[in-house]
Amino acid sequence: MKNTLIPLDIIWVDENMKIVHIKENAHPCEEIPCPIYLPKTKAKYVLEINSGLVSELNITESGTFKLNFIPSNP
């Protein structure tokens, strides 16, 4: 991944918050052209986390993702 210093796990999520694809251990770009990582199916959101967390947290494709929004001015 261009301009990235550490390996990442990449999680793609659709509009229903279902995990549609995971790429584990995507390494920083070391040569041009950089690899392009795309989901297997249509996704609306993407989450990049430290490499290894997908396995550590038992995150799997077809799982669901929940976001809790916290207002900045309660």
PDB file of N, CA and C in Angstrom:
ATOM      1  N   MET A   1       0.851  -1.167   0.000  1.00  0.00           N
ATOM      2  CA  MET A   1       0.000   0.000   0.000  1.00  0.00           C
ATOM      3  C   MET A   1       0.899   1.233   0.000  1.00  0.00           C
ATOM      4  N   LYS A   2       0.624   2.133  -0.913  1.00  0.00           N
ATOM      5  CA  LYS A   2       1.426   3.338  -1.061  1.00  0.00           C
ATOM      6  C   LYS A   2       1.292   4.237   0.167  1.00  0.00           C
ATOM      7  N   ASN A   3       2.415   4.838   0.571  1.00  0.00           N
ATOM      8  CA  ASN A   3       2.474   5.771   1.704  1.00  0.00           C
ATOM      9  C   ASN A   3       2.039   5.133   3.021  1.00  0.00           C
ATOM     10  N   THR A   4       2.205   3.835   3.138  1.00  0.00           N
ATOM     11  CA  THR A   4       1.881   3.118   4.367  1.00  0.00           C
ATOM     12  C   THR A   4       3.175   2.561   4.948  1.00  0.00           C
ATOM     13  N   LEU A   5       3.350   2.691   6.246  1.00  0.00           N
ATOM     14  CA  LEU A   5       4.598   2.269   6.875  1.00  0.00           C
ATOM     15  C   LEU A   5       4.543   0.867   7.468  1.00  0.00           C
ATOM     16  N   ILE A   6       3.343   0.367   7.736  1.00  0.00           N
ATOM     17  CA  ILE A   6       3.203  -0.938   8.385  1.00  0.00           C
ATOM     18  C   ILE A   6       2.241  -1.818   7.593  1.00  0.00           C
ATOM     19  N   PRO A   7       2.358  -3.136   7.715  1.00  0.00           N
ATOM     20  CA  PRO A   7       1.373  -4.019   7.086  1.00  0.00           C
ATOM     21  C   PRO A   7      -0.003  -3.826   7.728  1.00  0.00           C
ATOM     22  N   LEU A   8      -1.041  -3.995   6.915  1.00  0.00           N
ATOM     23  CA  LEU A   8      -2.411  -3.791   7.386  1.00  0.00           C
ATOM     24  C   LEU A   8      -3.299  -4.976   7.034  1.00  0.00           C
ATOM     25  N   ASP A   9      -4.340  -5.173   7.822  1.00  0.00           N
ATOM     26  CA  ASP A   9      -5.461  -6.028   7.454  1.00  0.00           C
ATOM     27  C   ASP A   9      -6.539  -5.081   6.936  1.00  0.00           C
ATOM     28  N   ILE A  10      -7.135  -5.423   5.784  1.00  0.00           N
ATOM     29  CA  ILE A  10      -8.137  -4.565   5.158  1.00  0.00           C
ATOM     30  C   ILE A  10      -9.473  -5.303   5.159  1.00  0.00           C
ATOM     31  N   ILE A  11     -10.506  -4.634   5.645  1.00  0.00           N
ATOM     32  CA  ILE A  11     -11.841  -5.233   5.750  1.00  0.00           C
ATOM     33  C   ILE A  11     -12.813  -4.380   4.941  1.00  0.00           C
ATOM     34  N   TRP A  12     -13.487  -5.004   3.951  1.00  0.00           N
ATOM     35  CA  TRP A  12     -14.504  -4.316   3.163  1.00  0.00           C
ATOM     36  C   TRP A  12     -15.875  -4.688   3.689  1.00  0.00           C
ATOM     37  N   VAL A  13     -16.755  -3.697   3.801  1.00  0.00           N
ATOM     38  CA  VAL A  13     -18.080  -3.875   4.392  1.00  0.00           C
ATOM     39  C   VAL A  13     -19.122  -3.298   3.425  1.00  0.00           C
ATOM     40  N   ASP A  14     -20.250  -4.003   3.242  1.00  0.00           N
ATOM     41  CA  ASP A  14     -21.296  -3.500   2.343  1.00  0.00           C
ATOM     42  C   ASP A  14     -22.244  -2.553   3.073  1.00  0.00           C
ATOM     43  N   GLU A  15     -23.281  -2.098   2.369  1.00  0.00           N
ATOM     44  CA  GLU A  15     -24.218  -1.118   2.936  1.00  0.00           C
ATOM     45  C   GLU A  15     -25.021  -1.668   4.102  1.00  0.00           C
ATOM     46  N   ASN A  16     -25.076  -2.993   4.235  1.00  0.00           N
ATOM     47  CA  ASN A  16     -25.787  -3.624   5.355  1.00  0.00           C
ATOM     48  C   ASN A  16     -24.854  -3.970   6.513  1.00  0.00           C
ATOM     49  N   MET A  17     -23.621  -3.483   6.432  1.00  0.00           N
ATOM     50  CA  MET A  17     -22.583  -3.699   7.446  1.00  0.00           C
ATOM     51  C   MET A  17     -22.128  -5.164   7.513  1.00  0.00           C
ATOM     52  N   LYS A  18     -22.303  -5.885   6.409  1.00  0.00           N
ATOM     53  CA  LYS A  18     -21.817  -7.260   6.307  1.00  0.00           C
ATOM     54  C   LYS A  18     -20.405  -7.229   5.725  1.00  0.00           C
ATOM     55  N   ILE A  19     -19.504  -7.976   6.327  1.00  0.00           N
ATOM     56  CA  ILE A  19     -18.133  -8.053   5.831  1.00  0.00           C
ATOM     57  C   ILE A  19     -18.140  -8.882   4.552  1.00  0.00           C
ATOM     58  N   VAL A  20     -17.705  -8.258   3.443  1.00  0.00           N
ATOM     59  CA  VAL A  20     -17.759  -8.938   2.150  1.00  0.00           C
ATOM     60  C   VAL A  20     -16.400  -9.432   1.673  1.00  0.00           C
ATOM     61  N   HIS A  21     -15.320  -8.897   2.242  1.00  0.00           N
ATOM     62  CA  HIS A  21     -13.988  -9.344   1.829  1.00  0.00           C
ATOM     63  C   HIS A  21     -12.960  -8.904   2.862  1.00  0.00           C
ATOM     64  N   ILE A  22     -11.934  -9.720   3.022  1.00  0.00           N
ATOM     65  CA  ILE A  22     -10.834  -9.400   3.937  1.00  0.00           C
ATOM     66  C   ILE A  22      -9.520  -9.689   3.226  1.00  0.00           C
ATOM     67  N   LYS A  23      -8.598  -8.754   3.293  1.00  0.00           N
ATOM     68  CA  LYS A  23      -7.226  -8.968   2.824  1.00  0.00           C
ATOM     69  C   LYS A  23      -6.338  -8.827   4.046  1.00  0.00           C
ATOM     70  N   GLU A  24      -5.734  -9.924   4.452  1.00  0.00           N
ATOM     71  CA  GLU A  24      -4.852  -9.889   5.613  1.00  0.00           C
ATOM     72  C   GLU A  24      -3.418  -9.604   5.186  1.00  0.00           C
ATOM     73  N   ASN A  25      -2.706  -8.879   6.042  1.00  0.00           N
ATOM     74  CA  ASN A  25      -1.271  -8.654   5.903  1.00  0.00           C
ATOM     75  C   ASN A  25      -0.886  -8.003   4.574  1.00  0.00           C
ATOM     76  N   ALA A  26      -1.573  -6.929   4.209  1.00  0.00           N
ATOM     77  CA  ALA A  26      -1.213  -6.161   3.013  1.00  0.00           C
ATOM     78  C   ALA A  26       0.025  -5.336   3.351  1.00  0.00           C
ATOM     79  N   HIS A  27       1.107  -5.607   2.652  1.00  0.00           N
ATOM     80  CA  HIS A  27       2.385  -4.957   2.953  1.00  0.00           C
ATOM     81  C   HIS A  27       2.504  -3.585   2.300  1.00  0.00           C
ATOM     82  N   PRO A  28       3.324  -2.705   2.892  1.00  0.00           N
ATOM     83  CA  PRO A  28       3.580  -1.410   2.265  1.00  0.00           C
ATOM     84  C   PRO A  28       4.158  -1.616   0.859  1.00  0.00           C
ATOM     85  N   CYS A  29       3.907  -0.667  -0.017  1.00  0.00           N
ATOM     86  CA  CYS A  29       4.394  -0.732  -1.390  1.00  0.00           C
ATOM     87  C   CYS A  29       5.912  -0.615  -1.398  1.00  0.00           C
ATOM     88  N   GLU A  30       6.565  -1.574  -2.047  1.00  0.00           N
ATOM     89  CA  GLU A  30       8.027  -1.554  -2.125  1.00  0.00           C
ATOM     90  C   GLU A  30       8.522  -1.338  -3.542  1.00  0.00           C
ATOM     91  N   GLU A  31       7.637  -1.426  -4.524  1.00  0.00           N
ATOM     92  CA  GLU A  31       8.037  -1.194  -5.907  1.00  0.00           C
ATOM     93  C   GLU A  31       6.837  -0.694  -6.708  1.00  0.00           C
ATOM     94  N   ILE A  32       7.153   0.028  -7.768  1.00  0.00           N
ATOM     95  CA  ILE A  32       6.121   0.587  -8.636  1.00  0.00           C
ATOM     96  C   ILE A  32       5.907  -0.381  -9.794  1.00  0.00           C
ATOM     97  N   PRO A  33       4.695  -0.710 -10.180  1.00  0.00           N
ATOM     98  CA  PRO A  33       3.443  -0.221  -9.613  1.00  0.00           C
ATOM     99  C   PRO A  33       3.095  -0.937  -8.313  1.00  0.00           C
ATOM    100  N   CYS A  34       2.447  -0.218  -7.435  1.00  0.00           N
ATOM    101  CA  CYS A  34       2.001  -0.799  -6.166  1.00  0.00           C
ATOM    102  C   CYS A  34       0.835  -1.753  -6.435  1.00  0.00           C
ATOM    103  N   PRO A  35       0.721  -2.815  -5.633  1.00  0.00           N
ATOM    104  CA  PRO A  35      -0.443  -3.693  -5.788  1.00  0.00           C
ATOM    105  C   PRO A  35      -1.736  -2.932  -5.476  1.00  0.00           C
ATOM    106  N   ILE A  36      -2.799  -3.315  -6.151  1.00  0.00           N
ATOM    107  CA  ILE A  36      -4.115  -2.728  -5.903  1.00  0.00           C
ATOM    108  C   ILE A  36      -4.972  -3.797  -5.249  1.00  0.00           C
ATOM    109  N   TYR A  37      -5.534  -3.473  -4.103  1.00  0.00           N
ATOM    110  CA  TYR A  37      -6.373  -4.415  -3.370  1.00  0.00           C
ATOM    111  C   TYR A  37      -7.834  -4.014  -3.543  1.00  0.00           C
ATOM    112  N   LEU A  38      -8.626  -4.945  -4.048  1.00  0.00           N
ATOM    113  CA  LEU A  38     -10.051  -4.698  -4.277  1.00  0.00           C
ATOM    114  C   LEU A  38     -10.868  -5.814  -3.646  1.00  0.00           C
ATOM    115  N   PRO A  39     -12.109  -5.506  -3.246  1.00  0.00           N
ATOM    116  CA  PRO A  39     -12.966  -6.553  -2.681  1.00  0.00           C
ATOM    117  C   PRO A  39     -13.503  -7.474  -3.775  1.00  0.00           C
ATOM    118  N   LYS A  40     -13.915  -8.672  -3.367  1.00  0.00           N
ATOM    119  CA  LYS A  40     -14.499  -9.630  -4.312  1.00  0.00           C
ATOM    120  C   LYS A  40     -15.875  -9.183  -4.786  1.00  0.00           C
ATOM    121  N   THR A  41     -16.591  -8.464  -3.931  1.00  0.00           N
ATOM    122  CA  THR A  41     -17.923  -7.971  -4.278  1.00  0.00           C
ATOM    123  C   THR A  41     -18.029  -6.501  -3.882  1.00  0.00           C
ATOM    124  N   LYS A  42     -19.130  -5.886  -4.281  1.00  0.00           N
ATOM    125  CA  LYS A  42     -19.341  -4.463  -4.018  1.00  0.00           C
ATOM    126  C   LYS A  42     -19.311  -4.170  -2.519  1.00  0.00           C
ATOM    127  N   ALA A  43     -18.603  -3.098  -2.161  1.00  0.00           N
ATOM    128  CA  ALA A  43     -18.504  -2.680  -0.762  1.00  0.00           C
ATOM    129  C   ALA A  43     -18.745  -1.174  -0.675  1.00  0.00           C
ATOM    130  N   LYS A  44     -19.213  -0.740   0.468  1.00  0.00           N
ATOM    131  CA  LYS A  44     -19.457   0.691   0.689  1.00  0.00           C
ATOM    132  C   LYS A  44     -18.398   1.303   1.599  1.00  0.00           C
ATOM    133  N   TYR A  45     -17.873   0.499   2.519  1.00  0.00           N
ATOM    134  CA  TYR A  45     -16.905   0.988   3.499  1.00  0.00           C
ATOM    135  C   TYR A  45     -15.673   0.092   3.510  1.00  0.00           C
ATOM    136  N   VAL A  46     -14.573   0.661   3.968  1.00  0.00           N
ATOM    137  CA  VAL A  46     -13.356  -0.128   4.153  1.00  0.00           C
ATOM    138  C   VAL A  46     -12.715   0.281   5.475  1.00  0.00           C
ATOM    139  N   LEU A  47     -12.213  -0.704   6.176  1.00  0.00           N
ATOM    140  CA  LEU A  47     -11.552  -0.475   7.456  1.00  0.00           C
ATOM    141  C   LEU A  47     -10.151  -1.062   7.362  1.00  0.00           C
ATOM    142  N   GLU A  48      -9.145  -0.267   7.698  1.00  0.00           N
ATOM    143  CA  GLU A  48      -7.759  -0.730   7.714  1.00  0.00           C
ATOM    144  C   GLU A  48      -7.296  -0.785   9.164  1.00  0.00           C
ATOM    145  N   ILE A  49      -6.814  -1.954   9.570  1.00  0.00           N
ATOM    146  CA  ILE A  49      -6.359  -2.142  10.950  1.00  0.00           C
ATOM    147  C   ILE A  49      -4.979  -2.789  10.932  1.00  0.00           C
ATOM    148  N   ASN A  50      -4.299  -2.755  12.058  1.00  0.00           N
ATOM    149  CA  ASN A  50      -2.974  -3.364  12.146  1.00  0.00           C
ATOM    150  C   ASN A  50      -3.016  -4.816  11.700  1.00  0.00           C
ATOM    151  N   SER A  51      -1.999  -5.211  10.964  1.00  0.00           N
ATOM    152  CA  SER A  51      -1.910  -6.590  10.493  1.00  0.00           C
ATOM    153  C   SER A  51      -1.928  -7.554  11.674  1.00  0.00           C
ATOM    154  N   GLY A  52      -2.697  -8.616  11.536  1.00  0.00           N
ATOM    155  CA  GLY A  52      -2.805  -9.623  12.581  1.00  0.00           C
ATOM    156  C   GLY A  52      -4.060  -9.506  13.417  1.00  0.00           C
ATOM    157  N   LEU A  53      -4.700  -8.328  13.409  1.00  0.00           N
ATOM    158  CA  LEU A  53      -5.899  -8.142  14.232  1.00  0.00           C
ATOM    159  C   LEU A  53      -7.099  -8.932  13.721  1.00  0.00           C
ATOM    160  N   VAL A  54      -7.202  -9.132  12.406  1.00  0.00           N
ATOM    161  CA  VAL A  54      -8.311  -9.929  11.868  1.00  0.00           C
ATOM    162  C   VAL A  54      -8.285 -11.316  12.493  1.00  0.00           C
ATOM    163  N   SER A  55      -7.111 -11.916  12.517  1.00  0.00           N
ATOM    164  CA  SER A  55      -6.971 -13.253  13.108  1.00  0.00           C
ATOM    165  C   SER A  55      -7.156 -13.209  14.620  1.00  0.00           C
ATOM    166  N   GLU A  56      -6.517 -12.238  15.259  1.00  0.00           N
ATOM    167  CA  GLU A  56      -6.579 -12.127  16.721  1.00  0.00           C
ATOM    168  C   GLU A  56      -8.009 -11.918  17.223  1.00  0.00           C
ATOM    169  N   LEU A  57      -8.800 -11.145  16.474  1.00  0.00           N
ATOM    170  CA  LEU A  57     -10.172 -10.834  16.884  1.00  0.00           C
ATOM    171  C   LEU A  57     -11.206 -11.774  16.264  1.00  0.00           C
ATOM    172  N   ASN A  58     -10.730 -12.784  15.526  1.00  0.00           N
ATOM    173  CA  ASN A  58     -11.612 -13.762  14.864  1.00  0.00           C
ATOM    174  C   ASN A  58     -12.639 -13.100  13.946  1.00  0.00           C
ATOM    175  N   ILE A  59     -12.200 -12.103  13.184  1.00  0.00           N
ATOM    176  CA  ILE A  59     -13.069 -11.438  12.219  1.00  0.00           C
ATOM    177  C   ILE A  59     -13.120 -12.304  10.963  1.00  0.00           C
ATOM    178  N   THR A  60     -14.331 -12.560  10.457  1.00  0.00           N
ATOM    179  CA  THR A  60     -14.482 -13.416   9.285  1.00  0.00           C
ATOM    180  C   THR A  60     -15.406 -12.783   8.253  1.00  0.00           C
ATOM    181  N   GLU A  61     -15.221 -13.205   6.993  1.00  0.00           N
ATOM    182  CA  GLU A  61     -16.140 -12.784   5.943  1.00  0.00           C
ATOM    183  C   GLU A  61     -17.521 -13.321   6.270  1.00  0.00           C
ATOM    184  N   SER A  62     -18.513 -12.591   5.902  1.00  0.00           N
ATOM    185  CA  SER A  62     -19.934 -12.846   6.156  1.00  0.00           C
ATOM    186  C   SER A  62     -20.332 -12.490   7.585  1.00  0.00           C
ATOM    187  N   GLY A  63     -19.369 -12.071   8.399  1.00  0.00           N
ATOM    188  CA  GLY A  63     -19.701 -11.529   9.708  1.00  0.00           C
ATOM    189  C   GLY A  63     -20.301 -10.144   9.525  1.00  0.00           C
ATOM    190  N   THR A  64     -20.751  -9.553  10.595  1.00  0.00           N
ATOM    191  CA  THR A  64     -21.311  -8.206  10.505  1.00  0.00           C
ATOM    192  C   THR A  64     -20.464  -7.239  11.311  1.00  0.00           C
ATOM    193  N   PHE A  65     -20.634  -5.983  10.986  1.00  0.00           N
ATOM    194  CA  PHE A  65     -19.850  -4.925  11.587  1.00  0.00           C
ATOM    195  C   PHE A  65     -20.807  -3.924  12.198  1.00  0.00           C
ATOM    196  N   LYS A  66     -20.521  -3.449  13.396  1.00  0.00           N
ATOM    197  CA  LYS A  66     -21.384  -2.475  14.053  1.00  0.00           C
ATOM    198  C   LYS A  66     -20.565  -1.240  14.405  1.00  0.00           C
ATOM    199  N   LEU A  67     -21.096  -0.087  14.032  1.00  0.00           N
ATOM    200  CA  LEU A  67     -20.474   1.189  14.382  1.00  0.00           C
ATOM    201  C   LEU A  67     -21.348   1.895  15.395  1.00  0.00           C
ATOM    202  N   ASN A  68     -20.741   2.374  16.444  1.00  0.00           N
ATOM    203  CA  ASN A  68     -21.449   3.189  17.425  1.00  0.00           C
ATOM    204  C   ASN A  68     -20.969   4.622  17.253  1.00  0.00           C
ATOM    205  N   PHE A  69     -21.877   5.498  16.883  1.00  0.00           N
ATOM    206  CA  PHE A  69     -21.521   6.892  16.692  1.00  0.00           C
ATOM    207  C   PHE A  69     -21.694   7.646  18.001  1.00  0.00           C
ATOM    208  N   ILE A  70     -20.688   8.418  18.332  1.00  0.00           N
ATOM    209  CA  ILE A  70     -20.727   9.233  19.540  1.00  0.00           C
ATOM    210  C   ILE A  70     -20.748  10.690  19.096  1.00  0.00           C
ATOM    211  N   PRO A  71     -21.794  11.431  19.431  1.00  0.00           N
ATOM    212  CA  PRO A  71     -21.860  12.825  19.000  1.00  0.00           C
ATOM    213  C   PRO A  71     -20.718  13.634  19.604  1.00  0.00           C
ATOM    214  N   SER A  72     -20.189  14.572  18.811  1.00  0.00           N
ATOM    215  CA  SER A  72     -19.093  15.397  19.303  1.00  0.00           C
ATOM    216  C   SER A  72     -19.581  16.469  20.269  1.00  0.00           C
ATOM    217  N   ASN A  73     -20.852  16.854  20.163  1.00  0.00           N
ATOM    218  CA  ASN A  73     -21.441  17.843  21.065  1.00  0.00           C
ATOM    219  C   ASN A  73     -22.692  17.243  21.700  1.00  0.00           C
ATOM    220  N   PRO A  74     -22.525  16.485  22.786  1.00  0.00           N
ATOM    221  CA  PRO A  74     -23.693  15.817  23.399  1.00  0.00           C
ATOM    222  C   PRO A  74     -24.728  16.784  23.925  1.00  0.00           C
TER     223      PRO A  74
END
